[in-house]
Short mmCIF file of C-alpha atoms and ligand atoms in Angstrom, two decimals:
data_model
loop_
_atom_site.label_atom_id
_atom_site.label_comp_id
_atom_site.label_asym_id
_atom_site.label_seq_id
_atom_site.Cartn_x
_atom_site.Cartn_y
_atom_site.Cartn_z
CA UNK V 5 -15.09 -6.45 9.44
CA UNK V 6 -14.65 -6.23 13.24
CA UNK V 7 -17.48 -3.77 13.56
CA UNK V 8 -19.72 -1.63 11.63
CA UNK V 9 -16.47 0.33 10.20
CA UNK V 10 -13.32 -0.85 8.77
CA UNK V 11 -10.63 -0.16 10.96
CA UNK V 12 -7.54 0.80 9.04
CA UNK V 13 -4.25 0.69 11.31
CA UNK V 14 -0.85 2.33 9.49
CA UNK V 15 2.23 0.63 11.12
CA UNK V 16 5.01 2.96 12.66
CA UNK V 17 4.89 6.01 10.52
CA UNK V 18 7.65 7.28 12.72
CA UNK V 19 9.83 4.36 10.53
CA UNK V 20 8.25 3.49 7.56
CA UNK V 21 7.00 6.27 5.80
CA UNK V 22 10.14 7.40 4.27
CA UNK V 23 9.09 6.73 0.80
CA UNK V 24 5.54 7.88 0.43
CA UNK V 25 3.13 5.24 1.04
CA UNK V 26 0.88 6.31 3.89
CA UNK V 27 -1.23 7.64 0.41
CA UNK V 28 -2.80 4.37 0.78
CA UNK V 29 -4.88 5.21 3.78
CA UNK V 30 -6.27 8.01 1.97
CA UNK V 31 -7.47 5.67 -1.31
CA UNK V 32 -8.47 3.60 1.15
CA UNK V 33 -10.66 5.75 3.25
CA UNK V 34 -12.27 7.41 0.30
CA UNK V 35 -13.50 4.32 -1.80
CA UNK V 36 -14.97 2.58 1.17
CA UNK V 37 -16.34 6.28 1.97
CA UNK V 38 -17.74 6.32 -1.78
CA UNK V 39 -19.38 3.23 -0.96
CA UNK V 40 -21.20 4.28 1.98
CA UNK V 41 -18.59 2.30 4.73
CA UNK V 42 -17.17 4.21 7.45
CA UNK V 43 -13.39 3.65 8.19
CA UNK V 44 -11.41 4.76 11.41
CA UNK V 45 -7.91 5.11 10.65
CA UNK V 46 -4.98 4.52 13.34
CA UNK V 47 -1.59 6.14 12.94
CA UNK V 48 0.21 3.57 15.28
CA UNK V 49 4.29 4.86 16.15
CA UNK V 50 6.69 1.97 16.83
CA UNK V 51 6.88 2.78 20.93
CA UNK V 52 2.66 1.64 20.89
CA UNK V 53 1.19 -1.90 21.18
CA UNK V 54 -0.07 -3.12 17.92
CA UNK V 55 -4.04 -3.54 18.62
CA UNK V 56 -5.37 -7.17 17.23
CA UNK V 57 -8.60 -5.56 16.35
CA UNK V 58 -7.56 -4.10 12.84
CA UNK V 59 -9.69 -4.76 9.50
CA UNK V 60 -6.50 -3.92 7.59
CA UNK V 61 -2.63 -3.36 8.57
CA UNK V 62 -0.76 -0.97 6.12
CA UNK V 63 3.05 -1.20 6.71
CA UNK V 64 5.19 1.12 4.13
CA UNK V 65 8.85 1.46 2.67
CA UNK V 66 11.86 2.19 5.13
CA UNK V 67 15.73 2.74 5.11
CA UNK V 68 17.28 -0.51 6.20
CA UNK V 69 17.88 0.83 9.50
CA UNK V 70 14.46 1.56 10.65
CA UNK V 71 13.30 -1.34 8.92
CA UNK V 72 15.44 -3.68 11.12
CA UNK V 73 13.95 -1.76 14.26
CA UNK V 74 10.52 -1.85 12.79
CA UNK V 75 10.89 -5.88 12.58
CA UNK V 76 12.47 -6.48 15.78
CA UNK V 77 9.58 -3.98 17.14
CA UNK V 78 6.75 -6.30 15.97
CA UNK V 79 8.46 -9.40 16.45
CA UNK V 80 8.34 -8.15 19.88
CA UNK V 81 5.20 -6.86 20.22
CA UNK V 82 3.44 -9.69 18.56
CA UNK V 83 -0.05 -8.09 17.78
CA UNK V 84 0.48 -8.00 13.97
CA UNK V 85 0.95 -11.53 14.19
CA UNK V 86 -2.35 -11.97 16.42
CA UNK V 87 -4.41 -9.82 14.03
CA UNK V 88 -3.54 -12.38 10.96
CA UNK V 89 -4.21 -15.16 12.72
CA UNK V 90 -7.86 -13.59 13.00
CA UNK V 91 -7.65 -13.27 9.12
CA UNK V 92 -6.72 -9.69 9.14
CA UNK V 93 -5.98 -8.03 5.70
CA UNK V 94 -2.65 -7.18 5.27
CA UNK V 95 -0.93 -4.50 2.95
CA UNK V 96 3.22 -4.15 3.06
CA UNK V 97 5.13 -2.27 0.98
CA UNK V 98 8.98 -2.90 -0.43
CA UNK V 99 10.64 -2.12 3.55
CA UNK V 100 7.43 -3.44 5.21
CA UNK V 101 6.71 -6.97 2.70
CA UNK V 102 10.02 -7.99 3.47
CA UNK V 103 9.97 -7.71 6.82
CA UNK V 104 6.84 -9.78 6.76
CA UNK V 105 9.06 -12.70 5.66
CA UNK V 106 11.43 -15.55 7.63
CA UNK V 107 14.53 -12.93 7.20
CA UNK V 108 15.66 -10.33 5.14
CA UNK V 109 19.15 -8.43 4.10
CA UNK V 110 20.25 -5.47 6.78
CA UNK V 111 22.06 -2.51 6.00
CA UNK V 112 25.57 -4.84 5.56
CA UNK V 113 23.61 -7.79 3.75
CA UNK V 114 23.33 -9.75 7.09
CA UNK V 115 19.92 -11.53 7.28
CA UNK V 116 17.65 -10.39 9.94
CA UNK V 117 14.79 -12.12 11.05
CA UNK V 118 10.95 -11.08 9.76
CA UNK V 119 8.17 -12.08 11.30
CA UNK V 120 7.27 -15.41 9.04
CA UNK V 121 3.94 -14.09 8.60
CA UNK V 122 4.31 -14.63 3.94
CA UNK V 123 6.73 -17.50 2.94
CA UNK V 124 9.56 -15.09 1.34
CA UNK V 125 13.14 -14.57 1.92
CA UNK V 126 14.76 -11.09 0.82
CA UNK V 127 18.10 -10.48 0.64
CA UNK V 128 20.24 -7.71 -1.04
CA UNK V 129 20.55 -8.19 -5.38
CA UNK V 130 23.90 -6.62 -7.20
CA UNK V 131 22.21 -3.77 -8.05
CA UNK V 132 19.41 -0.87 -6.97
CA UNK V 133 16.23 -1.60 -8.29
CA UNK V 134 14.82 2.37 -9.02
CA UNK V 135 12.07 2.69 -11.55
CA UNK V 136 8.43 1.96 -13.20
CA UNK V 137 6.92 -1.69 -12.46
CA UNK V 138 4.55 -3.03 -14.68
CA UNK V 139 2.78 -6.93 -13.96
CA UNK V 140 0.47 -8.67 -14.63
CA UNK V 141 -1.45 -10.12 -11.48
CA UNK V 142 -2.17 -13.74 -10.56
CA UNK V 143 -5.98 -14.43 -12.41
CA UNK V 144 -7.68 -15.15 -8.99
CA UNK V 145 -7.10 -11.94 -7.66
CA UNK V 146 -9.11 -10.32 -9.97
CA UNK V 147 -7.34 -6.98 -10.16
CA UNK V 148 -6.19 -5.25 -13.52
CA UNK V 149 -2.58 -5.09 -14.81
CA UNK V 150 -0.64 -2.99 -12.29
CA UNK V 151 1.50 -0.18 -12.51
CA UNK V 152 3.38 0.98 -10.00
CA UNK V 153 7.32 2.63 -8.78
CA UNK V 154 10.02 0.75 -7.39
CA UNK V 155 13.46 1.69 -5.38
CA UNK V 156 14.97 -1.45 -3.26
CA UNK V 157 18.14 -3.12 -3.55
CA UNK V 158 16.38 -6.28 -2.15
CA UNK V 159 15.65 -9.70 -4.04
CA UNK V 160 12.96 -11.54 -3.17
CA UNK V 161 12.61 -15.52 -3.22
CA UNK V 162 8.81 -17.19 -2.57
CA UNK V 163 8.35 -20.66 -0.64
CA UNK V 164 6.05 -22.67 -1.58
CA UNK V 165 3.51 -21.04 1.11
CA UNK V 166 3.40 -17.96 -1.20
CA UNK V 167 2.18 -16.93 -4.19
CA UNK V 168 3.60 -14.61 -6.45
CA UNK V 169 1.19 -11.41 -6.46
CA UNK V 170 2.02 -10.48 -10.17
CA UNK V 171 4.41 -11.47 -13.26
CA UNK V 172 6.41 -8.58 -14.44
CA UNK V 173 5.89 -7.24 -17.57
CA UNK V 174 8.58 -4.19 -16.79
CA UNK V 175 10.59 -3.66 -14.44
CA UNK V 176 12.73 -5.77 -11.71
CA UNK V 177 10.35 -6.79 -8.69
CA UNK V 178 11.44 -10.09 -6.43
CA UNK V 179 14.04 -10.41 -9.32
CA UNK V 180 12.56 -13.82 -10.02
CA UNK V 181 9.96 -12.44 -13.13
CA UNK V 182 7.66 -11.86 -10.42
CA UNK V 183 6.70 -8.82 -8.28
CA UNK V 184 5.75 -8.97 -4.58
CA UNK V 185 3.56 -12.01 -3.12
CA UNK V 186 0.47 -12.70 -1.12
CA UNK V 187 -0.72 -15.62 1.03
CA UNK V 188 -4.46 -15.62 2.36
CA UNK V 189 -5.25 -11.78 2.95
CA UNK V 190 -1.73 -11.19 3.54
CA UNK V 191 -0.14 -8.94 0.42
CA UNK V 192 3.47 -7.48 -0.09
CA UNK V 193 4.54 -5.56 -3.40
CA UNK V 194 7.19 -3.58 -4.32
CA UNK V 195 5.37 -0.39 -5.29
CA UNK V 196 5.50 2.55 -3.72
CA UNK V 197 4.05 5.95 -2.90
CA UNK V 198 0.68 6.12 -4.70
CA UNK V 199 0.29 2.42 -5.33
CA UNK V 200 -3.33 2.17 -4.57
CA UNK V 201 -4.37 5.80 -6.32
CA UNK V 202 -2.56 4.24 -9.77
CA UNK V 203 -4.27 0.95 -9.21
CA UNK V 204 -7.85 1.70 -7.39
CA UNK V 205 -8.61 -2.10 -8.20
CA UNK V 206 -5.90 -3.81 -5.61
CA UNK V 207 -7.85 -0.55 -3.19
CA UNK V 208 -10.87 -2.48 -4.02
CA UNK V 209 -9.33 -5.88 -3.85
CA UNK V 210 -8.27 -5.40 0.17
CA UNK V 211 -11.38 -3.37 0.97
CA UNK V 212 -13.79 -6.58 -0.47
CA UNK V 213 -11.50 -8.87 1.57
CA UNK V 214 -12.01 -6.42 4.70
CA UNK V 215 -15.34 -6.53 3.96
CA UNK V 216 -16.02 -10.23 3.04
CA UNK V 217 -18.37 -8.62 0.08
CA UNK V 218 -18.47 -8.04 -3.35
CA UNK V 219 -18.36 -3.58 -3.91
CA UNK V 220 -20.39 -1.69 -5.44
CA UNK V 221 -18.04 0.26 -9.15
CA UNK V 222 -16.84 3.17 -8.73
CA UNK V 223 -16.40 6.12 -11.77
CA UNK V 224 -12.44 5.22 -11.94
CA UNK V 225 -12.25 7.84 -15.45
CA UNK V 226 -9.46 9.97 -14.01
CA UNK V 227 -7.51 6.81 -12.39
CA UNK V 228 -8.21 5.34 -15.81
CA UNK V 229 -6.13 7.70 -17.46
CA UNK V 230 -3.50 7.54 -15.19
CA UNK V 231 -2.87 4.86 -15.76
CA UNK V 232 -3.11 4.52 -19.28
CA UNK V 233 -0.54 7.47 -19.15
CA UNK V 234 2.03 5.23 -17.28
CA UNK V 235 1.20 2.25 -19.21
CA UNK V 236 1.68 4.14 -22.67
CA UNK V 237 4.91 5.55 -21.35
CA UNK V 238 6.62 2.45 -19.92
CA UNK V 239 4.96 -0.70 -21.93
CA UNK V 240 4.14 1.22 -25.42
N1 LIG P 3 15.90 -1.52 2.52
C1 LIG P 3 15.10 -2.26 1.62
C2 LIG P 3 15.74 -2.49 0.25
O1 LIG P 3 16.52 -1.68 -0.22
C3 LIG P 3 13.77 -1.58 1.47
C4 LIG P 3 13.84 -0.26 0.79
C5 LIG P 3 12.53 0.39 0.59
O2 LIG P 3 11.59 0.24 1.37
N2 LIG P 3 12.44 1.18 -0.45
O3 LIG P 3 15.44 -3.48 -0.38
#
């Protein structure tokens, strides 16, 4: 933490926010807020410079044409890039992880250059990948079975740089068994809108690395049943 709050930064909401996912500033502000840890939250449009001085970079879902302008934008502007380097936490979602990567499939299939900052490729699968996501995530994370909603027509293939975030139990994800990927404190999934209200423990997971600290629980009872709803429904 850069300071005595966590500064939150939510990439170009003007392009990436078609599909819900600017939730996850809310979870996030209220469980470091439970906690006692003040956040300041930055709503940052794609004609603004991308400040270095972030605790945590939230980048959500797009349409594949503002997702190519979104990448090109930050390629560009280079700050999101600067910020990891400084071992910034980063959280991207379906649009937003795989523009993170070396390239991934435009509107036409044509591969577009990411900005390299997770060793993935994307490009586009046969078919539409629309529904629930269940997986099981890697041990060391230390984050409870996740359950989530997908919609991307992109595949997803890991070099050996990153490691695959979670192994799908239902559902499609990278379309290698695995869903989404994470390298240092650099994350991408595949779940969207309320991805961090279903699963409060990945919340907790990039508020303890923004915070270098172990957190104090949380009464997760409602979550809890959420999610055992969606679990019950999808898994059995
Ligand atoms: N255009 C990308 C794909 O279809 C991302 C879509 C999204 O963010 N939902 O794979």
């Amino acid at each position: 933490m850069s300071s005595d709050r966590i500064k939150i930064v939510w990439i170009y909401p003007d392009l990436l926010s078609t599909y819900g996912d600017q939730g996850n500033t809310i979870v996030l502000e209220r469980r470091a807020a439970l906690r006692g840890i003040p956040t300041e939250t930055v709503s940052l449009r794609s004609d603004e410079p991308v400040p270095a001085d972030g605790d945590i970079y939230l980048l959500g879902g797009g349409e594949d044409r503002p997702q190519i302008l979104a990448a090109h934008r930050l390629r560009g502007d280079g700050g999101l890039a600067r910020a990891v380097q400084s071992g910034a936490v980063v959280f991207a979602v379906c649009a937003g992880y795989q523009l993170l990567g070396h390239e991934f499939g435009g509107e036409e299939g044509q591969p577009v250059p990411g900005l390299g900052l997770l060793d993935i490729r994307s490009g586009r699968g046969e078919q539409r990948a629309v529904g629930e996501i269940v997986g099981d995530v890697a041990a060391e994370l230390n984050v409870p079975r996740i359950t989530g909603f997908e919609n991307h027509q992109g595949v997803t293939h890991l070099g050996p740089n990153a490691q695959p975030f979670a192994k799908v139990v239902h559902g499609i994800g990278n379309g290698d068994g695995f869903e989404g990927a994470y390298s240092g404190r650099v994350l991408g999934t595949y779940m969207h809108g309320p991805a961090l209200v279903r699963n409060p423990g990945l919340a907790d997971l990039l508020l303890r690395w923004a915070v270098g600290a172990e957190l104090a629980p949380l009464d997760d009872s409602w979550a809890g049943r959420l999610r055992e709803e969606r679990l019950r429904a999808v898994v059995g």
